[in-house]
Amino acid sequence: ILIGENVQLWAHNYLILTESSAFAHAHDNAIAYSDFPALNNSGDTIYLQNESEITIDSLHYSPNWGIANGISLERKDPLAASNDASNWKRNLGQAGNSAGAKNDNFEPDTNPPKAVFAKVLPNGQVEIQFSEFIQLTADVKFLASGHPLSVASFDSTEANVIMLESPPAKASVQATKITVLNLNDVKGNRTAESEIAIAQPLRPSDLVINEIMFNPLNDSDDNKADQSEYIELRNIRDYAVSLEGMVLHDAPDEDGNLRILEPVTTTAKWVPPKGVVLIYADEIPVFKRSKIANFFDLDIPRKQSIICVDRASLSLASAGDAIFIADSTGATIDSVFYDESWHNPNLIDNTGIALERISPAGNSNDKSNWSSSVAAKGGTPNAENSIYQVNAESARKVGISFSPNPFSPDGDGYEDNLFINYKLDQPDYLLKVQIYDRYGRFITELADGKQAGFEGTLIWDGRKSNGNRNRIGIYIVVFEAYNSATGENKAFKKTVVLARRLN
């Protein structure tokens, strides 16, 4: 469209260009054009040029910027980059726009840029993504474990991404962190120095399922705040792991079909070493307005490890359900076949209480490695599990050892479980492990015909076989390993002390 010669735009004022005469009549600073071009919801490009066809400004927007019918996209800072998605935001006002006036989302950019994601590409180059568009100035530097990296490619029209040449061979890829010096955004905000770990490709067993909320508080008539279903994963590696391409699914049916839950996005998502990933379902796209954020008072400035599934729930069943975490190729990273019976049997009602994993190193599908959260709010999303326990010892020679001893199964989340560590001289044994009190009375059985391997761990929660608590005192662990094919057997008997705080 050609704007007429008599149109003037005063300093710091606004001019609306529209195809709607009615919309133009409702505003003092609007002009309607019958030949106004259609702006496509699937993305489009807009140019503002002078009479010499010199471009004054341009915009190429995409649907993933937050396009919605009847709602405008607004620029936050006129002096920041035009084509930077982080400089645009959907209008959340009642009218759906602030045409002709200062944008509702007007926000001067005073934040310096930062690296938000880094990964190694198949060709060995390193890709770094930033929180906003950057400038490739003469003094910006990129270092990998102290070694300078040269720029392989950079496109100023997509200036939140840069490609760097491969790190030197002497820099360990898994341990490498990228240091960025003298980084400027388009407006000139500067970060003198920042650092980010290179996220490694997701591999089986990198992540374990760490917490499951399958029965949340969600009664509109109970006068209580609602929870939402969620799954928490834990990175058990000493390096950052990429979450790009990760999906959830249930167990395959008899025809091999899967019900797949795809996140809204996993682009630039990653988890730091030993960190956790929070996966939740909510139809509200803004995390701080979600049920889980409100109920658990979660305020997370860095959302690289928060993954949303755009639906009302994750459809987790209470009895006999399965959760699979898979990468983009379909390879299983971890899986859990959980059941409501994994909760503390002394709970009258487990509504609003999450299942938490005791030990990240333990078996995902071992019932004894899971129990009910003892946190006041019923779960610990994006935080350390309330019943997390470290297995401080391992069997150094053939035999069994305990950690901790004494242990105190009093439900306070501290040393509530006994780790029974074992080491054997052959991998083909089957285990039979029973607990007795000091008078020789049977208490419970932890294993009967369990395949042993060379070494492993069993967990006792200190309860009887019927789920009731035991008295404080000395208990005897009878550990038998037998091989029916060869007739070889191993037997160990050792005492453990069950303690409890005296009120």
Short mmCIF file of C-alpha atoms in Angstrom, two decimals:
data_model
loop_
_atom_site.label_atom_id
_atom_site.label_comp_id
_atom_site.label_asym_id
_atom_site.label_seq_id
_atom_site.Cartn_x
_atom_site.Cartn_y
_atom_site.Cartn_z
CA ILE A 1 0.00 0.00 0.00
CA LEU A 2 1.13 3.59 -0.62
CA ILE A 3 0.68 6.00 2.27
CA GLY A 4 -0.47 9.43 1.11
CA GLU A 5 1.87 12.44 1.06
CA ASN A 6 -0.25 14.39 3.56
CA VAL A 7 0.00 11.76 6.28
CA GLN A 8 2.22 12.83 9.15
CA LEU A 9 3.38 10.80 12.12
CA TRP A 10 4.47 12.98 15.02
CA ALA A 11 7.35 12.00 17.29
CA HIS A 12 6.52 9.17 19.70
CA ASN A 13 3.01 8.83 18.27
CA TYR A 14 1.22 5.95 16.57
CA LEU A 15 -0.49 5.38 13.21
CA ILE A 16 -2.89 2.50 12.48
CA LEU A 17 -3.08 1.09 8.94
CA THR A 18 -6.04 -1.24 8.40
CA GLU A 19 -8.43 -2.66 5.82
CA SER A 20 -11.44 -2.05 8.07
CA SER A 21 -13.23 1.28 7.67
CA ALA A 22 -15.19 0.64 10.87
CA PHE A 23 -11.98 0.03 12.81
CA ALA A 24 -10.41 3.18 11.35
CA HIS A 25 -13.48 5.31 12.25
CA ALA A 26 -13.17 4.15 15.86
CA HIS A 27 -9.67 5.61 16.16
CA ASP A 28 -8.40 9.13 15.57
CA ASN A 29 -5.03 7.99 14.27
CA ALA A 30 -6.07 5.31 11.75
CA ILE A 31 -6.30 5.05 7.96
CA ALA A 32 -8.26 2.39 6.08
CA TYR A 33 -6.98 1.07 2.74
CA SER A 34 -9.11 -1.07 0.47
CA ASP A 35 -5.96 -2.70 -0.94
CA PHE A 36 -4.53 -3.51 2.50
CA PRO A 37 -2.65 -6.81 2.11
CA ALA A 38 -3.80 -9.95 3.88
CA LEU A 39 -1.56 -10.99 6.79
CA ASN A 40 -1.34 -14.77 6.94
CA ASN A 41 -1.68 -16.64 10.22
CA SER A 42 0.89 -19.14 8.94
CA GLY A 43 3.57 -16.45 8.91
CA ASP A 44 4.31 -13.50 6.65
CA THR A 45 6.77 -10.70 5.86
CA ILE A 46 6.06 -6.97 6.13
CA TYR A 47 8.30 -4.18 4.76
CA LEU A 48 8.21 -0.47 5.55
CA GLN A 49 10.00 1.48 2.80
CA ASN A 50 10.47 5.10 1.79
CA GLU A 51 9.71 6.53 -1.64
CA SER A 52 13.17 5.42 -2.84
CA GLU A 53 12.29 1.83 -1.83
CA ILE A 54 14.89 1.87 0.91
CA THR A 55 13.74 -0.41 3.73
CA ILE A 56 13.09 1.49 6.96
CA ASP A 57 12.02 -1.59 8.91
CA SER A 58 10.86 -5.11 8.17
CA LEU A 59 9.25 -7.99 10.00
CA HIS A 60 9.06 -11.71 9.29
CA TYR A 61 6.76 -13.30 11.86
CA SER A 62 5.98 -16.97 12.44
CA PRO A 63 2.95 -18.80 13.89
CA ASN A 64 4.99 -20.00 16.87
CA TRP A 65 5.26 -16.40 18.06
CA GLY A 66 1.83 -16.76 19.68
CA ILE A 67 -0.61 -15.98 16.87
CA ALA A 68 -4.28 -16.29 17.83
CA ASN A 69 -7.49 -15.19 16.14
CA GLY A 70 -8.65 -11.75 17.24
CA ILE A 71 -5.51 -11.07 19.29
CA SER A 72 -2.64 -8.86 18.17
CA LEU A 73 1.09 -9.46 18.45
CA GLU A 74 2.81 -6.51 20.10
CA ARG A 75 6.38 -5.32 19.97
CA LYS A 76 7.85 -4.89 23.43
CA ASP A 77 10.74 -2.53 22.69
CA PRO A 78 10.81 -0.40 19.50
CA LEU A 79 14.60 -0.11 19.78
CA ALA A 80 15.21 -3.87 20.03
CA ALA A 81 15.42 -6.22 17.03
CA SER A 82 12.34 -6.32 14.79
CA ASN A 83 12.61 -9.98 13.84
CA ASP A 84 13.46 -11.30 17.29
CA ALA A 85 10.59 -13.46 18.57
CA SER A 86 11.56 -12.59 22.16
CA ASN A 87 10.70 -8.95 21.38
CA TRP A 88 7.08 -9.80 20.61
CA LYS A 89 4.23 -10.89 22.84
CA ARG A 90 0.56 -11.69 22.44
CA ASN A 91 -1.82 -9.00 23.77
CA LEU A 92 -3.56 -10.29 26.89
CA GLY A 93 -5.98 -7.38 27.35
CA GLN A 94 -9.74 -7.67 27.13
CA ALA A 95 -9.88 -5.89 23.76
CA GLY A 96 -7.17 -8.14 22.31
CA ASN A 97 -5.13 -5.16 21.05
CA SER A 98 -3.80 -1.75 22.02
CA ALA A 99 -3.91 -0.25 18.53
CA GLY A 100 -3.26 3.51 18.36
CA ALA A 101 -1.65 3.70 21.81
CA LYS A 102 1.38 2.44 23.68
CA ASN A 103 1.44 -1.35 23.52
CA ASP A 104 0.14 -3.12 26.60
CA ASN A 105 3.31 -5.20 26.41
CA PHE A 106 5.65 -2.21 26.06
CA GLU A 107 8.81 -3.13 27.95
CA PRO A 108 12.20 -1.49 27.35
CA ASP A 109 14.88 -4.13 26.91
CA THR A 110 17.43 -3.65 29.69
CA ASN A 111 18.40 -7.31 30.04
CA PRO A 112 21.74 -8.42 28.61
CA PRO A 113 21.66 -11.49 26.34
CA LYS A 114 22.57 -14.95 27.59
CA ALA A 115 23.22 -18.35 26.07
CA VAL A 116 20.27 -20.68 26.71
CA PHE A 117 21.20 -23.86 24.83
CA ALA A 118 24.27 -25.47 23.27
CA LYS A 119 24.67 -28.74 21.43
CA VAL A 120 27.08 -30.54 19.10
CA LEU A 121 25.82 -31.01 15.53
CA PRO A 122 26.47 -34.19 13.48
CA ASN A 123 29.24 -32.37 11.58
CA GLY A 124 31.02 -31.61 14.86
CA GLN A 125 30.14 -27.93 14.96
CA VAL A 126 28.63 -26.42 18.10
CA GLU A 127 25.28 -24.65 17.89
CA ILE A 128 24.50 -22.03 20.54
CA GLN A 129 21.08 -20.45 20.99
CA PHE A 130 20.60 -17.17 22.85
CA SER A 131 17.75 -15.56 24.76
CA GLU A 132 17.52 -12.83 22.09
CA PHE A 133 19.22 -11.56 18.94
CA ILE A 134 22.91 -10.79 19.39
CA GLN A 135 25.48 -8.73 17.55
CA LEU A 136 28.60 -10.36 16.17
CA THR A 137 30.97 -7.62 17.30
CA ALA A 138 34.75 -7.63 16.94
CA ASP A 139 35.36 -8.23 20.65
CA VAL A 140 32.93 -11.13 21.24
CA LYS A 141 34.77 -14.37 21.99
CA PHE A 142 33.74 -18.02 22.37
CA LEU A 143 35.85 -20.45 24.39
CA ALA A 144 35.55 -24.21 24.96
CA SER A 145 37.36 -25.22 28.15
CA GLY A 146 39.65 -22.23 27.59
CA HIS A 147 40.27 -22.92 23.90
CA PRO A 148 39.01 -20.24 21.43
CA LEU A 149 36.39 -21.30 18.87
CA SER A 150 35.94 -19.59 15.52
CA VAL A 151 32.56 -18.74 14.04
CA ALA A 152 31.43 -21.20 11.36
CA SER A 153 28.28 -19.31 10.34
CA PHE A 154 25.99 -16.54 11.56
CA ASP A 155 22.81 -15.16 9.97
CA SER A 156 21.84 -11.68 11.17
CA THR A 157 18.19 -12.37 10.25
CA GLU A 158 18.19 -15.29 12.73
CA ALA A 159 20.63 -13.75 15.14
CA ASN A 160 19.66 -15.79 18.22
CA VAL A 161 21.67 -18.74 16.83
CA ILE A 162 25.34 -19.10 15.97
CA MET A 163 27.43 -22.01 14.68
CA LEU A 164 30.98 -22.49 15.96
CA GLU A 165 33.75 -24.71 14.69
CA SER A 166 34.41 -27.99 16.51
CA PRO A 167 36.13 -27.85 19.91
CA PRO A 168 39.76 -29.03 19.88
CA ALA A 169 40.29 -32.74 20.42
CA LYS A 170 41.91 -32.15 23.83
CA ALA A 171 38.69 -30.56 25.12
CA SER A 172 36.43 -33.35 26.43
CA VAL A 173 33.10 -33.04 24.61
CA GLN A 174 31.03 -34.28 27.55
CA ALA A 175 32.74 -32.01 30.05
CA THR A 176 32.97 -28.98 27.76
CA LYS A 177 31.37 -25.71 28.74
CA ILE A 178 31.16 -22.78 26.36
CA THR A 179 32.28 -19.44 27.76
CA VAL A 180 31.07 -16.32 25.94
CA LEU A 181 32.86 -13.00 26.46
CA ASN A 182 31.67 -9.47 25.57
CA LEU A 183 28.25 -10.49 24.24
CA ASN A 184 25.94 -7.66 23.05
CA ASP A 185 22.32 -7.71 21.99
CA VAL A 186 20.96 -5.52 19.19
CA LYS A 187 20.11 -2.72 21.59
CA GLY A 188 23.60 -2.76 23.11
CA ASN A 189 22.98 -4.50 26.42
CA ARG A 190 26.16 -6.40 27.27
CA THR A 191 27.06 -9.58 29.12
CA ALA A 192 30.73 -9.44 30.04
CA GLU A 193 30.99 -13.19 30.62
CA SER A 194 28.56 -16.10 30.62
CA GLU A 195 28.90 -19.87 30.54
CA ILE A 196 26.75 -22.75 29.34
CA ALA A 197 27.27 -26.51 29.23
CA ILE A 198 27.08 -28.35 25.93
CA ALA A 199 24.02 -30.60 26.15
CA GLN A 200 24.81 -34.14 25.03
CA PRO A 201 22.39 -36.21 22.90
CA LEU A 202 19.79 -38.12 24.93
CA ARG A 203 20.76 -41.77 25.43
CA PRO A 204 19.06 -44.70 27.22
CA SER A 205 19.38 -44.49 31.01
CA ASP A 206 20.58 -40.86 30.97
CA LEU A 207 17.30 -39.90 32.63
CA VAL A 208 15.24 -41.87 35.15
CA ILE A 209 11.61 -41.34 36.12
CA ASN A 210 11.88 -39.78 39.56
CA GLU A 211 8.39 -38.73 40.70
CA ILE A 212 4.81 -39.42 39.55
CA MET A 213 1.67 -37.51 40.50
CA PHE A 214 -1.13 -39.68 39.08
CA ASN A 215 -3.95 -38.86 41.53
CA PRO A 216 -3.92 -35.07 42.00
CA LEU A 217 -6.32 -32.94 44.04
CA ASN A 218 -8.78 -31.84 41.39
CA ASP A 219 -12.23 -31.51 42.95
CA SER A 220 -14.02 -28.29 42.06
CA ASP A 221 -16.25 -28.60 45.16
CA ASP A 222 -13.67 -29.29 47.89
CA ASN A 223 -12.65 -25.64 48.38
CA LYS A 224 -9.01 -26.62 47.88
CA ALA A 225 -6.54 -25.48 45.25
CA ASP A 226 -6.23 -27.96 42.39
CA GLN A 227 -3.10 -29.84 41.43
CA SER A 228 -2.30 -31.32 38.03
CA GLU A 229 -0.73 -34.60 37.00
CA TYR A 230 3.01 -34.42 36.52
CA ILE A 231 6.08 -36.58 35.96
CA GLU A 232 9.54 -35.63 37.09
CA LEU A 233 12.73 -37.01 35.52
CA ARG A 234 16.24 -36.90 36.94
CA ASN A 235 19.50 -36.63 35.02
CA ILE A 236 21.84 -39.17 36.62
CA ARG A 237 24.82 -38.11 34.50
CA ASP A 238 27.65 -35.72 35.33
CA TYR A 239 27.02 -33.79 32.12
CA ALA A 240 24.15 -31.81 30.62
CA VAL A 241 21.65 -33.74 28.49
CA SER A 242 19.53 -32.44 25.61
CA LEU A 243 15.76 -32.99 25.78
CA GLU A 244 15.11 -32.18 22.13
CA GLY A 245 12.82 -34.75 20.50
CA MET A 246 11.83 -36.43 23.77
CA VAL A 247 8.28 -37.89 23.97
CA LEU A 248 6.16 -39.84 26.46
CA HIS A 249 4.09 -42.91 25.72
CA ASP A 250 2.34 -45.75 27.49
CA ALA A 251 3.00 -49.48 27.14
CA PRO A 252 2.47 -50.87 23.60
CA ASP A 253 -0.83 -52.70 23.15
CA GLU A 254 -1.09 -56.21 21.68
CA ASP A 255 -0.77 -54.76 18.17
CA GLY A 256 2.29 -52.70 19.10
CA ASN A 257 0.38 -49.39 19.02
CA LEU A 258 1.38 -46.55 21.36
CA ARG A 259 -0.47 -43.60 22.83
CA ILE A 260 2.10 -40.85 22.42
CA LEU A 261 2.08 -37.55 24.32
CA GLU A 262 4.14 -34.96 22.49
CA PRO A 263 5.23 -31.83 24.41
CA VAL A 264 4.30 -28.39 23.12
CA THR A 265 7.99 -27.98 22.34
CA THR A 266 11.33 -29.50 23.28
CA THR A 267 13.35 -27.04 21.21
CA ALA A 268 16.36 -25.77 23.18
CA LYS A 269 15.28 -27.80 26.22
CA TRP A 270 18.02 -29.40 28.31
CA VAL A 271 18.77 -30.53 31.84
CA PRO A 272 21.98 -29.80 33.77
CA PRO A 273 24.07 -32.51 35.43
CA LYS A 274 22.11 -34.23 38.24
CA GLY A 275 19.22 -31.86 37.49
CA VAL A 276 15.51 -32.64 37.16
CA VAL A 277 12.95 -32.27 34.36
CA LEU A 278 9.33 -31.39 35.11
CA ILE A 279 6.68 -32.66 32.66
CA TYR A 280 3.12 -31.47 33.26
CA ALA A 281 -0.18 -31.09 31.44
CA ASP A 282 -2.06 -27.81 31.32
CA GLU A 283 -4.16 -25.98 28.75
CA ILE A 284 -2.80 -22.65 30.01
CA PRO A 285 0.36 -21.89 28.01
CA VAL A 286 1.96 -19.57 30.60
CA PHE A 287 3.80 -21.65 33.21
CA LYS A 288 3.41 -19.21 36.10
CA ARG A 289 -0.38 -19.36 35.63
CA SER A 290 -0.53 -23.16 35.51
CA LYS A 291 -2.06 -25.29 38.27
CA ILE A 292 1.24 -26.89 39.19
CA ALA A 293 3.06 -23.56 39.50
CA ASN A 294 0.30 -22.06 41.63
CA PHE A 295 -0.18 -25.05 43.92
CA PHE A 296 3.51 -25.70 44.59
CA ASP A 297 4.57 -22.02 44.50
CA LEU A 298 7.01 -22.65 41.66
CA ASP A 299 8.82 -19.61 40.34
CA ILE A 300 11.44 -20.81 37.90
CA PRO A 301 13.28 -18.09 35.95
CA ARG A 302 15.04 -20.63 33.71
CA LYS A 303 12.52 -22.90 32.07
CA GLN A 304 14.89 -25.01 29.97
CA SER A 305 13.90 -28.11 31.99
CA ILE A 306 10.13 -27.43 32.13
CA ILE A 307 8.08 -29.30 29.51
CA CYS A 308 4.35 -28.77 28.96
CA VAL A 309 1.90 -31.10 27.24
CA ASP A 310 -1.00 -29.05 25.85
CA ARG A 311 -3.94 -30.98 27.26
CA ALA A 312 -6.00 -31.13 30.44
CA SER A 313 -4.13 -34.13 31.90
CA LEU A 314 -1.47 -36.74 31.21
CA SER A 315 -4.17 -39.47 31.58
CA LEU A 316 -2.22 -41.37 34.21
CA ALA A 317 -4.21 -44.25 35.69
CA SER A 318 -4.08 -45.10 39.40
CA ALA A 319 -3.80 -48.85 38.96
CA GLY A 320 -1.36 -50.72 36.77
CA ASP A 321 -0.21 -47.98 34.38
CA ALA A 322 3.06 -47.53 32.53
CA ILE A 323 5.17 -44.51 31.62
CA PHE A 324 7.83 -44.63 28.91
CA ILE A 325 10.27 -41.84 28.12
CA ALA A 326 11.67 -42.13 24.59
CA ASP A 327 13.97 -40.15 22.32
CA SER A 328 13.18 -38.93 18.81
CA THR A 329 14.02 -42.34 17.31
CA GLY A 330 11.66 -44.18 19.66
CA ALA A 331 14.44 -45.69 21.80
CA THR A 332 13.34 -46.08 25.41
CA ILE A 333 15.25 -43.89 27.87
CA ASP A 334 13.45 -45.19 30.99
CA SER A 335 10.12 -46.80 31.87
CA VAL A 336 8.06 -47.51 34.98
CA PHE A 337 5.13 -49.88 35.43
CA TYR A 338 3.69 -48.36 38.61
CA ASP A 339 0.67 -49.19 40.73
CA GLU A 340 -1.32 -47.54 43.50
CA SER A 341 -0.06 -50.28 45.86
CA TRP A 342 3.40 -48.67 45.70
CA HIS A 343 2.12 -45.98 48.07
CA ASN A 344 2.71 -46.21 51.81
CA PRO A 345 0.14 -48.85 52.92
CA ASN A 346 -0.60 -46.84 56.07
CA LEU A 347 -2.09 -43.98 54.04
CA ILE A 348 -5.88 -43.87 54.21
CA ASP A 349 -6.11 -41.72 51.06
CA ASN A 350 -3.31 -41.01 48.57
CA THR A 351 -5.15 -38.26 46.68
CA GLY A 352 -2.78 -35.36 46.12
CA ILE A 353 0.30 -37.36 47.14
CA ALA A 354 3.01 -38.17 44.62
CA LEU A 355 5.00 -41.36 44.30
CA GLU A 356 8.66 -40.56 44.82
CA ARG A 357 11.74 -42.55 43.94
CA ILE A 358 14.03 -43.32 46.86
CA SER A 359 17.30 -43.88 45.00
CA PRO A 360 18.03 -42.70 41.43
CA ALA A 361 20.50 -45.58 41.11
CA GLY A 362 17.89 -48.19 42.06
CA ASN A 363 15.69 -50.16 39.69
CA SER A 364 12.91 -48.09 38.12
CA ASN A 365 10.44 -50.97 38.39
CA ASP A 366 11.32 -52.12 41.89
CA LYS A 367 8.36 -51.40 44.14
CA SER A 368 10.66 -51.10 47.16
CA ASN A 369 12.45 -48.16 45.47
CA TRP A 370 9.26 -46.06 45.55
CA SER A 371 7.00 -44.69 48.25
CA SER A 372 4.70 -41.80 49.09
CA SER A 373 6.00 -38.25 49.32
CA VAL A 374 6.18 -36.94 52.87
CA ALA A 375 6.30 -33.29 51.73
CA ALA A 376 3.66 -31.00 53.23
CA LYS A 377 2.17 -30.23 49.81
CA GLY A 378 2.15 -33.89 48.73
CA GLY A 379 5.01 -33.69 46.24
CA THR A 380 8.32 -32.06 45.40
CA PRO A 381 8.18 -31.11 41.69
CA ASN A 382 11.42 -29.50 40.51
CA ALA A 383 13.08 -30.16 43.88
CA GLU A 384 14.84 -32.98 45.72
CA ASN A 385 12.50 -35.85 46.58
CA SER A 386 11.35 -35.78 50.19
CA ILE A 387 12.32 -39.45 50.59
CA TYR A 388 15.53 -39.29 48.53
CA GLN A 389 18.21 -41.37 50.15
CA VAL A 390 21.85 -41.96 49.26
CA ASN A 391 23.25 -45.47 49.36
CA ALA A 392 26.50 -44.56 51.09
CA GLU A 393 28.08 -48.01 50.91
CA SER A 394 28.49 -50.89 48.51
CA ALA A 395 29.69 -54.42 49.15
CA ARG A 396 33.46 -54.40 48.53
CA LYS A 397 33.89 -58.16 48.84
CA VAL A 398 31.64 -61.21 48.56
CA GLY A 399 28.93 -60.78 51.16
CA ILE A 400 26.37 -58.20 52.26
CA SER A 401 26.54 -54.73 53.82
CA PHE A 402 23.94 -52.25 55.07
CA SER A 403 23.43 -48.51 54.65
CA PRO A 404 22.51 -46.87 56.94
CA ASN A 405 22.70 -48.94 60.08
CA PRO A 406 20.82 -48.04 62.25
CA PHE A 407 17.99 -46.79 60.00
CA SER A 408 14.83 -45.02 61.15
CA PRO A 409 11.61 -45.69 59.19
CA ASP A 410 9.59 -42.95 60.88
CA GLY A 411 8.31 -41.19 57.73
CA ASP A 412 10.36 -38.02 58.10
CA GLY A 413 12.21 -38.56 54.80
CA TYR A 414 15.57 -39.09 56.50
CA GLU A 415 17.16 -42.58 56.52
CA ASP A 416 13.72 -44.18 56.27
CA ASN A 417 14.97 -47.12 54.22
CA LEU A 418 17.64 -49.78 54.60
CA PHE A 419 19.87 -50.50 51.59
CA ILE A 420 21.03 -54.13 51.58
CA ASN A 421 24.04 -54.25 49.26
CA TYR A 422 25.45 -57.55 48.08
CA LYS A 423 28.35 -58.86 46.04
CA LEU A 424 28.67 -62.44 44.70
CA ASP A 425 31.33 -64.49 42.94
CA GLN A 426 29.05 -65.61 40.07
CA PRO A 427 26.20 -63.95 38.17
CA ASP A 428 23.84 -66.96 38.01
CA TYR A 429 22.55 -67.07 41.56
CA LEU A 430 18.91 -66.61 42.56
CA LEU A 431 18.15 -64.77 45.79
CA LYS A 432 15.99 -65.52 48.79
CA VAL A 433 16.11 -62.75 51.37
CA GLN A 434 14.04 -62.71 54.57
CA ILE A 435 13.89 -60.54 57.68
CA TYR A 436 13.40 -61.92 61.22
CA ASP A 437 13.20 -60.25 64.61
CA ARG A 438 15.71 -61.00 67.35
CA TYR A 439 13.54 -63.88 68.58
CA GLY A 440 13.54 -65.58 65.20
CA ARG A 441 9.98 -64.60 64.25
CA PHE A 442 9.40 -64.00 60.53
CA ILE A 443 8.85 -60.34 59.59
CA THR A 444 8.88 -60.09 55.78
CA GLU A 445 10.44 -61.42 52.60
CA LEU A 446 12.33 -59.13 50.22
CA ALA A 447 13.22 -61.63 47.49
CA ASP A 448 12.33 -65.17 46.46
CA GLY A 449 13.91 -66.38 43.22
CA LYS A 450 15.16 -62.93 42.19
CA GLN A 451 18.00 -63.01 39.64
CA ALA A 452 21.07 -61.67 41.39
CA GLY A 453 23.86 -60.81 38.96
CA PHE A 454 27.29 -60.17 40.41
CA GLU A 455 26.10 -57.37 42.69
CA GLY A 456 23.06 -55.30 43.52
CA THR A 457 20.90 -53.67 46.16
CA LEU A 458 17.64 -54.51 47.91
CA ILE A 459 15.62 -51.96 49.89
CA TRP A 460 13.65 -52.58 53.10
CA ASP A 461 11.20 -49.93 54.29
CA GLY A 462 11.18 -51.33 57.83
CA ARG A 463 7.62 -52.65 57.63
CA LYS A 464 6.15 -56.08 58.09
CA SER A 465 4.79 -58.10 55.18
CA ASN A 466 1.28 -56.76 55.97
CA GLY A 467 2.50 -53.16 55.81
CA ASN A 468 2.44 -52.50 59.56
CA ARG A 469 5.34 -50.81 61.29
CA ASN A 470 7.84 -52.76 63.39
CA ARG A 471 9.05 -51.96 66.84
CA ILE A 472 12.49 -50.50 67.37
CA GLY A 473 15.16 -53.09 67.99
CA ILE A 474 17.52 -55.56 66.37
CA TYR A 475 16.48 -57.44 63.22
CA ILE A 476 18.22 -60.24 61.36
CA VAL A 477 18.69 -60.27 57.59
CA VAL A 478 18.99 -63.80 56.20
CA PHE A 479 20.47 -63.62 52.70
CA GLU A 480 20.64 -66.79 50.59
CA ALA A 481 22.01 -67.09 47.04
CA TYR A 482 21.50 -70.44 45.34
CA ASN A 483 22.24 -71.94 41.95
CA SER A 484 20.05 -74.98 41.34
CA ALA A 485 21.99 -75.91 38.17
CA THR A 486 25.36 -76.27 39.90
CA GLY A 487 24.25 -76.79 43.48
CA GLU A 488 26.39 -73.89 44.68
CA ASN A 489 24.95 -71.77 47.49
CA LYS A 490 25.93 -68.73 49.49
CA ALA A 491 24.35 -67.75 52.79
CA PHE A 492 24.90 -64.65 54.93
CA LYS A 493 23.25 -63.58 58.16
CA LYS A 494 23.66 -60.12 59.60
CA THR A 495 21.90 -57.88 62.12
CA VAL A 496 20.54 -54.40 61.59
CA VAL A 497 19.13 -51.90 64.08
CA LEU A 498 15.72 -50.32 63.46
CA ALA A 499 15.59 -47.02 65.37
CA ARG A 500 12.95 -44.36 65.79
CA ARG A 501 12.84 -40.95 67.45
CA LEU A 502 11.40 -41.18 70.95
CA ASN A 503 8.85 -38.48 71.71
#
